[in-house]
Amino acid sequence: ALPRDLSGRRVVVSAGGTREALDPVRYLGNRSSGRQGYAIARVAAQRGAAVTLVAGHTADLADPAAVDVVRAGSAREMRDAMRAAAKGSDAVVMNAAVADFRPVALVDHKIKKGSGDPEPLALTVNPDILVELVQAREPGQIVAGFAAETGDATGDALHHGRAKLARKGCDLLIVNAVGDGKAFEVADNSGWLLGADGSETELGSGSKALLASYLWDAVAARL
Ligand code: C5P
């Protein structure tokens, strides 16, 4: 059985990918399935936490038991949902794959092919939700993020992860190795858990539930 070490705690987890509308039928999106974030939410509930899961677009996943699920389609919707849910919570985990950019304007009709070359797609930068959550962090609140990096432990992945942890200002960063069929749309995950305190733990390869357990161990140790 899992420890009930998160009972009495409120936690918020984001999962899945955002979609940024271009016109009524098209969007910019990504291939996040949401499985890792759902596992993080499920394990937190099993360990006794009151959990809000802010879910973007995901594969066809069942809502985890005893978890409050809030839907967020776009990055800006997710930002609003996360900011609201983070208030008064003990830990916030940004696992969602947020689109870095969105179309400048939502066109109100289906964009036509036209006859010549396509118009360039004008994009603007989305808010960095993780950075905003760090800026709004309440005393004692733990904020965790994810980084999908190509490369291996001895090479770029850890190096980039360490730099990202510092840049984002979060307490914990899970670095997932991606590429070669790793992490996206598959059952298993592997990577490293980096702490703002300089700690560095290799997580090895295991189920997304196992990775979720490692994350909650690290959060519980800091609460
Ligand atoms: O900068 P990068 O996208 O690699 O950072 C990944 C981390 O930042 C993830 O935790 C992701 O959920 C979060 N993120 C965010 N808002 C964005 C982009 C990424 O919260 N606009």
Coordinates of N, CA and C and ligand atoms in Angstrom, one line a residue:
A1 N 0.9 -1.2 0.0 CA 0.0 0.0 0.0 C 0.9 1.2 0.0
L2 N 0.3 2.3 -0.6 CA 1.1 3.6 -0.6 C 1.0 4.3 0.7
P3 N 2.1 5.0 1.1 CA 2.0 5.8 2.3 C 0.9 6.9 2.2
R4 N 0.3 7.3 3.3 CA -0.7 8.4 3.3 C -0.1 9.7 3.7
D5 N 1.1 9.9 3.2 CA 1.9 11.0 3.6 C 1.5 12.4 3.0
L6 N 0.5 12.4 2.2 CA 0.0 13.6 1.6 C -1.4 14.0 2.1
S7 N -1.9 13.2 3.1 CA -3.2 13.5 3.6 C -3.2 14.9 4.3
G8 N -4.3 15.6 4.1 CA -4.4 17.0 4.6 C -3.7 18.0 3.7
R9 N -3.1 17.5 2.6 CA -2.4 18.4 1.7 C -3.3 18.7 0.4
R10 N -3.2 19.9 -0.1 CA -3.9 20.2 -1.4 C -2.8 20.3 -2.5
V11 N -3.0 19.6 -3.6 CA -2.0 19.7 -4.7 C -2.7 19.9 -6.0
V12 N -2.0 20.5 -6.9 CA -2.5 20.8 -8.3 C -1.6 20.3 -9.3
V13 N -2.1 19.6 -10.3 CA -1.3 19.0 -11.4 C -1.9 19.4 -12.7
S14 N -1.0 19.7 -13.6 CA -1.5 19.9 -15.0 C -1.1 18.8 -15.9
A15 N -1.8 18.5 -16.9 CA -1.5 17.3 -17.8 C -2.0 17.5 -19.2
G16 N -1.4 16.8 -20.1 CA -1.9 16.9 -21.5 C -1.3 18.1 -22.2
G17 N -1.8 18.3 -23.4 CA -1.3 19.4 -24.2 C -2.3 20.5 -24.5
T18 N -1.8 21.7 -24.7 CA -2.8 22.8 -25.1 C -2.9 22.8 -26.6
R19 N -4.1 23.3 -27.0 CA -4.3 23.6 -28.4 C -4.6 25.1 -28.6
E20 N -4.0 25.6 -29.6 CA -4.1 27.1 -29.8 C -4.9 27.2 -31.1
A21 N -6.1 27.7 -31.0 CA -7.0 27.8 -32.2 C -6.5 28.8 -33.2
L22 N -6.7 28.4 -34.5 CA -6.2 29.1 -35.6 C -7.5 29.7 -36.4
D23 N -8.4 28.8 -36.5 CA -9.8 29.2 -37.1 C -10.7 28.2 -36.5
P24 N -12.0 28.2 -36.9 CA -13.0 27.3 -36.2 C -12.6 25.8 -36.3
V25 N -11.8 25.4 -37.2 CA -11.6 24.0 -37.4 C -10.1 23.5 -37.2
R26 N -9.2 24.5 -37.0 CA -7.8 24.2 -37.0 C -7.1 24.7 -35.7
Y27 N -6.0 24.0 -35.3 CA -5.3 24.5 -34.1 C -3.8 24.1 -34.2
L28 N -3.0 24.7 -33.4 CA -1.6 24.2 -33.2 C -1.6 23.4 -31.9
G29 N -1.1 22.2 -32.0 CA -1.1 21.3 -30.8 C 0.1 20.5 -30.7
N30 N 0.1 19.5 -29.8 CA 1.2 18.6 -29.7 C 0.8 17.2 -29.3
R31 N 1.7 16.3 -29.2 CA 1.4 14.9 -29.0 C 1.3 14.4 -27.6
S32 N 1.3 15.3 -26.6 CA 1.2 14.9 -25.2 C -0.1 14.0 -25.0
S33 N 0.1 12.9 -24.4 CA -1.1 12.0 -24.1 C -1.7 12.4 -22.8
G34 N -1.0 13.0 -21.9 CA -1.5 13.3 -20.6 C -1.3 12.2 -19.6
R35 N -0.7 11.0 -20.0 CA -0.6 9.9 -19.1 C 0.3 10.1 -17.9
Q36 N 1.4 10.8 -18.1 CA 2.2 11.1 -17.0 C 1.5 12.0 -15.9
G37 N 0.9 13.0 -16.4 CA 0.2 13.9 -15.5 C -0.9 13.3 -14.8
Y38 N -1.7 12.4 -15.5 CA -2.8 11.7 -14.8 C -2.2 10.7 -13.8
A39 N -1.1 10.1 -14.1 CA -0.5 9.2 -13.0 C -0.1 10.0 -11.8
I40 N 0.4 11.2 -12.0 CA 0.9 12.0 -10.9 C -0.3 12.4 -10.0
A41 N -1.4 12.8 -10.7 CA -2.6 13.1 -10.0 C -3.2 11.9 -9.2
R42 N -3.2 10.8 -9.9 CA -3.8 9.6 -9.3 C -3.0 9.1 -8.1
V43 N -1.7 9.1 -8.2 CA -0.8 8.7 -7.1 C -0.9 9.7 -5.9
A44 N -1.1 11.0 -6.2 CA -1.2 12.0 -5.1 C -2.5 11.7 -4.3
A45 N -3.6 11.4 -5.0 CA -4.9 11.1 -4.4 C -4.7 9.8 -3.5
Q46 N -4.0 8.8 -4.1 CA -3.8 7.5 -3.4 C -3.0 7.8 -2.1
R47 N -2.2 8.8 -2.1 CA -1.4 9.1 -0.9 C -2.1 10.1 0.0
G48 N -3.3 10.4 -0.3 CA -4.1 11.1 0.7 C -4.4 12.6 0.3
A49 N -3.8 13.1 -0.7 CA -3.9 14.5 -1.0 C -5.3 14.8 -1.6
A50 N -5.8 16.1 -1.5 CA -6.9 16.6 -2.2 C -6.3 17.1 -3.5
V51 N -6.7 16.6 -4.6 CA -6.0 16.9 -5.9 C -7.0 17.6 -6.9
T52 N -6.4 18.6 -7.5 CA -7.1 19.2 -8.7 C -6.2 18.9 -9.9
L53 N -6.8 18.3 -10.9 CA -6.1 18.0 -12.1 C -6.6 18.9 -13.2
V54 N -5.7 19.8 -13.7 CA -6.0 20.7 -14.8 C -5.6 20.0 -16.1
A55 N -6.6 19.5 -16.9 CA -6.3 18.7 -18.0 C -6.5 19.4 -19.3
G56 N -5.4 19.5 -20.1 CA -5.5 20.0 -21.5 C -6.1 18.9 -22.3
H57 N -5.7 18.8 -23.6 CA -6.1 17.8 -24.5 C -5.3 16.5 -24.2
T58 N -5.9 15.4 -24.2 CA -5.2 14.1 -23.8 C -5.7 13.0 -24.7
A59 N -5.1 11.9 -24.6 CA -5.6 10.7 -25.1 C -6.9 10.4 -24.4
D60 N -7.6 9.4 -24.8 CA -8.9 9.0 -24.1 C -8.6 8.3 -22.8
L61 N -8.5 9.2 -21.7 CA -8.1 8.6 -20.4 C -9.3 8.8 -19.5
A62 N -9.4 7.8 -18.6 CA -10.5 7.9 -17.6 C -10.0 8.9 -16.5
D63 N -11.0 9.7 -16.0 CA -10.6 10.6 -14.9 C -10.1 9.7 -13.7
P64 N -9.0 10.1 -13.1 CA -8.5 9.4 -11.9 C -9.5 9.5 -10.8
A65 N -9.6 8.4 -10.0 CA -10.6 8.4 -8.9 C -10.3 9.4 -7.9
A66 N -11.3 10.0 -7.3 CA -11.2 11.0 -6.2 C -10.4 12.2 -6.6
V67 N -10.4 12.6 -7.8 CA -9.6 13.8 -8.3 C -10.6 14.7 -8.9
D68 N -10.4 16.0 -8.6 CA -11.2 17.1 -9.2 C -10.6 17.5 -10.5
V69 N -11.3 17.2 -11.6 CA -10.7 17.4 -12.9 C -11.3 18.7 -13.5
V70 N -10.4 19.6 -13.9 CA -10.8 20.9 -14.6 C -10.2 20.9 -16.0
R71 N -11.0 21.2 -17.0 CA -10.5 21.2 -18.4 C -10.0 22.6 -18.8
A72 N -8.9 22.5 -19.5 CA -8.4 23.8 -20.1 C -7.9 23.5 -21.5
G73 N -8.4 24.2 -22.5 CA -8.1 23.9 -23.9 C -6.8 24.6 -24.3
S74 N -6.7 25.9 -24.1 CA -5.6 26.7 -24.6 C -4.6 27.0 -23.4
A75 N -3.4 27.5 -23.8 CA -2.5 27.9 -22.8 C -3.0 29.0 -21.8
R76 N -3.8 29.9 -22.4 CA -4.3 31.0 -21.5 C -5.4 30.5 -20.6
E77 N -6.2 29.5 -21.1 CA -7.2 28.9 -20.2 C -6.5 28.1 -19.1
M78 N -5.4 27.4 -19.5 CA -4.7 26.6 -18.5 C -4.0 27.5 -17.5
R79 N -3.5 28.6 -17.9 CA -2.9 29.6 -17.0 C -3.9 30.0 -15.9
D80 N -5.1 30.4 -16.4 CA -6.1 30.9 -15.5 C -6.5 29.8 -14.5
A81 N -6.7 28.6 -15.0 CA -7.1 27.5 -14.1 C -6.0 27.1 -13.1
M82 N -4.8 27.2 -13.6 CA -3.7 26.8 -12.6 C -3.5 27.9 -11.6
R83 N -3.6 29.2 -12.0 CA -3.4 30.3 -11.0 C -4.5 30.2 -10.0
A84 N -5.7 29.9 -10.4 CA -6.8 29.8 -9.4 C -6.6 28.7 -8.5
A85 N -6.3 27.5 -9.1 CA -6.2 26.3 -8.2 C -5.0 26.3 -7.3
A86 N -3.9 27.0 -7.7 CA -2.7 27.1 -6.9 C -2.9 27.8 -5.6
K87 N -3.9 28.7 -5.6 CA -4.1 29.5 -4.4 C -4.4 28.6 -3.2
G88 N -3.6 28.7 -2.1 CA -3.8 27.9 -0.9 C -3.4 26.4 -1.1
S89 N -2.7 26.1 -2.1 CA -2.3 24.7 -2.3 C -0.9 24.5 -1.8
D90 N -0.6 23.3 -1.4 CA 0.8 23.0 -0.9 C 1.8 22.7 -2.0
A91 N 1.3 22.1 -3.1 CA 2.3 21.8 -4.2 C 1.6 21.9 -5.5
V92 N 2.4 22.4 -6.5 CA 1.9 22.6 -7.9 C 2.8 21.9 -8.8
V93 N 2.3 21.0 -9.7 CA 3.2 20.3 -10.6 C 2.7 20.7 -12.1
M94 N 3.6 21.3 -12.8 CA 3.3 21.6 -14.2 C 3.8 20.5 -15.1
N95 N 3.0 19.6 -15.4 CA 3.4 18.5 -16.3 C 2.9 18.7 -17.8
A96 N 2.0 19.6 -18.0 CA 1.4 19.8 -19.3 C 2.4 20.3 -20.3
A97 N 2.1 19.9 -21.6 CA 2.9 20.4 -22.7 C 2.2 21.6 -23.2
V98 N 2.7 22.8 -22.8 CA 2.1 24.0 -23.2 C 2.6 24.5 -24.5
A99 N 1.8 24.9 -25.4 CA 2.3 25.5 -26.7 C 3.1 26.8 -26.4
D100 N 4.3 26.9 -26.9 CA 5.1 28.1 -26.7 C 4.5 29.3 -27.4
F101 N 3.8 29.1 -28.5 CA 3.3 30.1 -29.3 C 1.8 29.9 -29.7
R102 N 1.1 30.9 -30.0 CA -0.3 30.8 -30.5 C -0.4 31.7 -31.6
P103 N -1.4 31.5 -32.5 CA -1.7 32.4 -33.6 C -2.1 33.8 -33.0
V104 N -1.6 34.8 -33.7 CA -1.9 36.2 -33.2 C -3.4 36.4 -33.1
A105 N -4.1 36.0 -34.0 CA -5.6 36.2 -34.0 C -6.3 34.9 -34.3
L106 N -7.5 34.8 -33.7 CA -8.3 33.6 -34.0 C -9.2 34.1 -35.2
V107 N -9.1 33.5 -36.4 CA -9.8 33.8 -37.5 C -11.2 33.3 -37.4
D108 N -12.3 34.0 -37.6 CA -13.6 33.6 -37.3 C -14.3 32.7 -38.4
H109 N -13.6 32.5 -39.5 CA -14.1 31.6 -40.5 C -13.0 30.7 -40.9
K110 N -13.3 29.6 -41.6 CA -12.3 28.6 -42.0 C -11.4 29.3 -43.1
I111 N -10.1 29.3 -42.8 CA -9.2 29.9 -43.7 C -9.2 29.2 -45.0
K112 N -9.3 29.9 -46.2 CA -9.3 29.3 -47.5 C -7.9 29.1 -48.0
K113 N -7.8 28.1 -48.9 CA -6.6 27.7 -49.5 C -6.0 28.9 -50.4
G114 N -6.9 29.6 -51.1 CA -6.4 30.6 -52.0 C -5.8 29.9 -53.2
S115 N -5.1 30.7 -54.1 CA -4.6 30.1 -55.3 C -3.0 30.1 -55.3
G116 N -2.4 31.1 -54.6 CA -1.0 31.2 -54.7 C -0.3 30.6 -53.5
D117 N 0.8 31.2 -53.1 CA 1.5 30.7 -51.9 C 0.7 30.9 -50.6
P118 N 0.9 30.1 -49.6 CA 0.1 30.4 -48.3 C 0.6 31.6 -47.7
E119 N -0.3 32.3 -46.9 CA 0.1 33.4 -46.1 C 1.0 32.9 -44.9
P120 N 2.0 33.6 -44.5 CA 2.7 33.2 -43.3 C 1.8 33.2 -42.1
L121 N 2.1 32.3 -41.2 CA 1.3 32.2 -40.0 C 1.9 33.1 -38.9
A122 N 1.2 34.1 -38.5 CA 1.7 35.1 -37.5 C 1.4 34.5 -36.1
L123 N 2.5 34.4 -35.3 CA 2.4 33.8 -34.0 C 2.8 34.8 -32.9
T124 N 2.3 34.6 -31.7 CA 2.8 35.4 -30.6 C 3.1 34.4 -29.4
V125 N 3.9 34.9 -28.5 CA 4.4 34.0 -27.4 C 3.3 33.8 -26.3
N126 N 3.1 32.6 -25.9 CA 2.2 32.3 -24.8 C 2.8 32.6 -23.5
P127 N 2.0 32.8 -22.4 CA 2.6 33.0 -21.1 C 3.3 31.7 -20.7
D128 N 4.4 31.9 -19.9 CA 5.0 30.7 -19.3 C 4.4 30.5 -18.0
I129 N 3.5 29.5 -17.9 CA 2.7 29.2 -16.7 C 3.5 28.9 -15.5
L130 N 4.5 28.1 -15.8 CA 5.4 27.6 -14.7 C 6.1 28.8 -14.0
V131 N 6.6 29.7 -14.9 CA 7.3 30.9 -14.3 C 6.3 31.8 -13.6
E132 N 5.1 31.9 -14.1 CA 4.1 32.7 -13.3 C 3.7 32.1 -12.0
L133 N 3.6 30.7 -12.0 CA 3.3 30.0 -10.7 C 4.5 30.2 -9.7
V134 N 5.7 30.2 -10.2 CA 6.8 30.5 -9.3 C 6.8 31.9 -8.8
Q135 N 6.4 32.8 -9.6 CA 6.4 34.2 -9.2 C 5.3 34.4 -8.1
A136 N 4.2 33.7 -8.3 CA 3.0 33.8 -7.4 C 3.1 32.8 -6.2
R137 N 4.2 32.1 -6.1 CA 4.4 31.0 -5.1 C 4.1 31.5 -3.7
E138 N 3.3 30.8 -2.9 CA 3.0 31.2 -1.6 C 4.0 30.6 -0.6
P139 N 4.2 31.1 0.6 CA 5.2 30.6 1.5 C 5.0 29.1 1.7
G140 N 6.1 28.3 1.6 CA 6.0 26.9 1.8 C 5.5 26.1 0.7
Q141 N 5.0 26.7 -0.4 CA 4.4 26.0 -1.5 C 5.6 25.5 -2.4
I142 N 5.5 24.2 -2.8 CA 6.5 23.6 -3.7 C 6.0 23.6 -5.1
V143 N 6.8 24.1 -6.0 CA 6.5 24.1 -7.4 C 7.4 23.3 -8.2
A144 N 6.8 22.3 -9.0 CA 7.6 21.4 -9.8 C 7.3 21.5 -11.3
G145 N 8.3 21.4 -12.1 CA 8.1 21.4 -13.6 C 8.8 20.2 -14.2
F146 N 8.5 20.1 -15.5 CA 9.1 19.0 -16.3 C 9.9 19.6 -17.5
A147 N 10.9 18.8 -17.9 CA 11.6 19.2 -19.1 C 11.8 18.0 -20.0
A148 N 11.4 18.1 -21.2 CA 11.7 17.0 -22.1 C 12.9 17.4 -22.9
E149 N 13.9 16.6 -22.8 CA 15.2 16.9 -23.4 C 15.7 15.8 -24.2
T150 N 16.3 16.0 -25.4 CA 17.0 15.0 -26.1 C 18.4 14.9 -25.6
G151 N 19.0 13.8 -25.7 CA 20.3 13.6 -25.2 C 20.3 12.6 -24.0
D152 N 21.5 12.4 -23.4 CA 21.6 11.4 -22.3 C 22.2 12.0 -21.1
A153 N 22.3 11.2 -20.0 CA 22.7 11.8 -18.7 C 24.0 12.5 -18.7
T154 N 24.9 11.9 -19.5 CA 26.3 12.4 -19.5 C 26.4 13.6 -20.5
G155 N 25.4 13.8 -21.3 CA 25.4 14.8 -22.3 C 24.5 16.0 -22.0
D156 N 23.7 16.3 -23.0 CA 23.0 17.5 -23.0 C 21.8 17.5 -22.1
A157 N 21.1 16.4 -21.9 CA 19.8 16.4 -21.2 C 19.9 17.0 -19.8
L158 N 20.9 16.6 -19.0 CA 21.1 17.0 -17.6 C 21.5 18.5 -17.6
H159 N 22.4 18.8 -18.5 CA 22.9 20.2 -18.6 C 21.8 21.2 -18.9
H160 N 21.0 20.8 -19.9 CA 19.8 21.7 -20.2 C 18.8 21.7 -19.1
G161 N 18.6 20.6 -18.4 CA 17.7 20.5 -17.3 C 18.1 21.4 -16.1
R162 N 19.4 21.4 -15.8 CA 19.9 22.2 -14.7 C 19.7 23.7 -15.1
A163 N 20.0 24.1 -16.3 CA 19.8 25.5 -16.7 C 18.4 25.9 -16.7
K164 N 17.5 24.9 -17.1 CA 16.1 25.2 -17.1 C 15.5 25.4 -15.7
L165 N 16.0 24.6 -14.8 CA 15.5 24.7 -13.4 C 15.9 26.1 -12.8
A166 N 17.1 26.5 -13.1 CA 17.5 27.9 -12.7 C 16.7 29.0 -13.4
R167 N 16.4 28.8 -14.6 CA 15.7 29.8 -15.4 C 14.3 30.0 -14.9
K168 N 13.7 28.8 -14.7 CA 12.2 28.8 -14.3 C 12.1 29.1 -12.8
G169 N 13.1 28.8 -12.0 CA 13.0 29.2 -10.6 C 12.2 28.2 -9.8
C170 N 11.9 27.0 -10.3 CA 11.0 26.0 -9.6 C 11.9 25.3 -8.6
D171 N 11.2 24.5 -7.7 CA 11.9 23.8 -6.6 C 12.4 22.5 -7.1
L172 N 11.6 21.9 -8.0 CA 12.0 20.5 -8.6 C 11.8 20.5 -10.1
L173 N 12.6 19.8 -10.8 CA 12.4 19.7 -12.2 C 12.7 18.2 -12.6
I174 N 11.7 17.6 -13.2 CA 11.9 16.2 -13.7 C 12.4 16.4 -15.2
V175 N 13.5 15.8 -15.5 CA 14.0 15.8 -16.8 C 13.8 14.5 -17.5
N176 N 13.0 14.5 -18.5 CA 12.7 13.2 -19.2 C 13.6 13.2 -20.5
A177 N 14.2 12.1 -20.7 CA 14.9 11.9 -22.0 C 13.9 11.6 -23.1
V178 N 13.9 12.3 -24.1 CA 13.0 12.1 -25.2 C 13.7 11.8 -26.5
G179 N 13.0 11.4 -27.5 CA 13.7 11.0 -28.8 C 13.8 9.5 -28.8
D180 N 14.1 8.9 -29.9 CA 14.2 7.4 -30.0 C 12.9 6.7 -29.4
G181 N 11.8 7.3 -29.6 CA 10.5 6.6 -29.0 C 10.4 6.7 -27.5
K182 N 11.2 7.6 -26.9 CA 11.1 7.7 -25.4 C 10.1 8.7 -25.0
A183 N 9.4 8.5 -23.9 CA 8.5 9.4 -23.2 C 7.1 9.7 -23.8
F184 N 7.1 10.1 -25.1 CA 5.8 10.5 -25.6 C 5.0 9.3 -26.1
E185 N 3.8 9.3 -25.7 CA 2.8 8.3 -26.1 C 3.2 6.8 -25.8
V186 N 4.1 6.7 -24.8 CA 4.4 5.3 -24.4 C 4.2 5.2 -22.9
A187 N 4.2 3.9 -22.4 CA 3.8 3.7 -21.0 C 4.9 4.0 -20.0
D188 N 6.2 3.8 -20.4 CA 7.3 4.0 -19.5 C 8.0 5.4 -19.6
N189 N 8.6 5.8 -18.5 CA 9.3 7.0 -18.5 C 10.6 6.8 -17.8
S190 N 11.6 7.6 -18.1 CA 12.9 7.6 -17.3 C 13.4 9.0 -17.3
G191 N 14.4 9.2 -16.4 CA 14.9 10.6 -16.4 C 15.6 10.9 -15.1
W192 N 15.7 12.2 -14.7 CA 16.4 12.6 -13.5 C 15.5 13.6 -12.8
L193 N 15.7 13.6 -11.5 CA 14.9 14.6 -10.7 C 15.9 15.6 -10.1
L194 N 15.8 16.8 -10.5 CA 16.7 17.8 -10.1 C 16.1 18.7 -9.0
G195 N 16.8 19.1 -8.0 CA 16.3 20.0 -6.9 C 17.0 21.3 -7.0
A196 N 16.3 22.4 -6.6 CA 16.9 23.7 -6.5 C 18.0 23.7 -5.5
D197 N 18.0 22.7 -4.6 CA 19.0 22.6 -3.5 C 20.3 21.9 -4.1
G198 N 20.3 21.6 -5.4 CA 21.5 21.0 -6.0 C 21.4 19.5 -6.1
S199 N 20.4 18.9 -5.6 CA 20.2 17.4 -5.6 C 19.9 17.0 -7.0
E200 N 20.4 15.7 -7.3 CA 20.3 15.2 -8.6 C 20.1 13.7 -8.5
T201 N 18.9 13.2 -8.8 CA 18.6 11.7 -8.7 C 18.3 11.1 -10.0
E202 N 19.0 10.1 -10.4 CA 18.6 9.4 -11.6 C 17.4 8.5 -11.3
L203 N 16.4 8.6 -12.1 CA 15.1 7.8 -11.8 C 15.0 6.5 -12.5
G204 N 15.9 6.3 -13.5 CA 15.9 5.0 -14.2 C 14.6 4.9 -15.0
S205 N 14.3 3.7 -15.4 CA 13.2 3.5 -16.3 C 12.1 2.8 -15.5
G206 N 10.9 3.2 -15.6 CA 9.8 2.5 -14.9 C 8.5 3.1 -15.4
S207 N 7.4 2.6 -14.8 CA 6.1 3.1 -15.2 C 5.9 4.6 -14.8
K208 N 4.9 5.2 -15.4 CA 4.6 6.6 -15.1 C 4.2 6.7 -13.7
A209 N 3.5 5.7 -13.1 CA 3.1 5.7 -11.7 C 4.3 5.7 -10.8
L210 N 5.4 4.9 -11.2 CA 6.6 4.9 -10.4 C 7.3 6.2 -10.4
L211 N 7.3 6.9 -11.6 CA 8.0 8.2 -11.7 C 7.2 9.2 -10.8
A212 N 5.8 9.0 -10.8 CA 5.0 9.9 -10.0 C 5.3 9.7 -8.5
S213 N 5.5 8.5 -8.1 CA 5.9 8.2 -6.7 C 7.2 8.9 -6.3
Y214 N 8.2 8.8 -7.2 CA 9.5 9.5 -6.9 C 9.2 11.0 -6.8
L215 N 8.4 11.6 -7.6 CA 8.1 13.0 -7.6 C 7.5 13.3 -6.2
W216 N 6.5 12.6 -5.8 CA 5.8 12.9 -4.6 C 6.7 12.6 -3.3
D217 N 7.6 11.6 -3.4 CA 8.6 11.5 -2.4 C 9.4 12.7 -2.2
A218 N 9.8 13.3 -3.3 CA 10.6 14.5 -3.2 C 9.8 15.7 -2.7
V219 N 8.6 15.8 -3.2 CA 7.7 16.9 -2.7 C 7.5 16.7 -1.2
A220 N 7.1 15.5 -0.8 CA 6.7 15.3 0.6 C 7.9 15.6 1.5
A221 N 9.1 15.3 1.1 CA 10.3 15.6 1.9 C 10.6 17.1 2.0
R222 N 10.0 17.9 1.2 CA 10.2 19.3 1.2 C 9.1 20.1 1.9
L223 N 7.9 19.4 2.1 CA 6.8 20.1 2.7 C 6.9 20.3 4.2
Ligands
C5P1 O1 10.5 25.8 -21.5 P1 10.0 24.4 -21.6 O2 8.7 24.3 -22.4 O3 10.9 23.4 -22.0 O4 9.6 24.1 -20.1 C1 8.8 23.0 -19.7 C2 8.2 23.2 -18.4 O5 7.5 24.5 -18.4 C3 7.0 22.2 -18.1 O6 6.9 22.1 -16.8 C4 5.8 23.0 -18.8 O7 4.6 22.5 -18.2 C5 6.1 24.4 -18.4 N1 5.6 25.4 -19.4 C6 4.7 26.3 -19.0 N2 4.2 27.3 -19.8 C7 4.7 27.4 -21.1 C8 5.7 26.5 -21.5 C9 6.2 25.5 -20.6 O8 4.2 26.2 -17.8 N3 4.3 28.3 -21.9

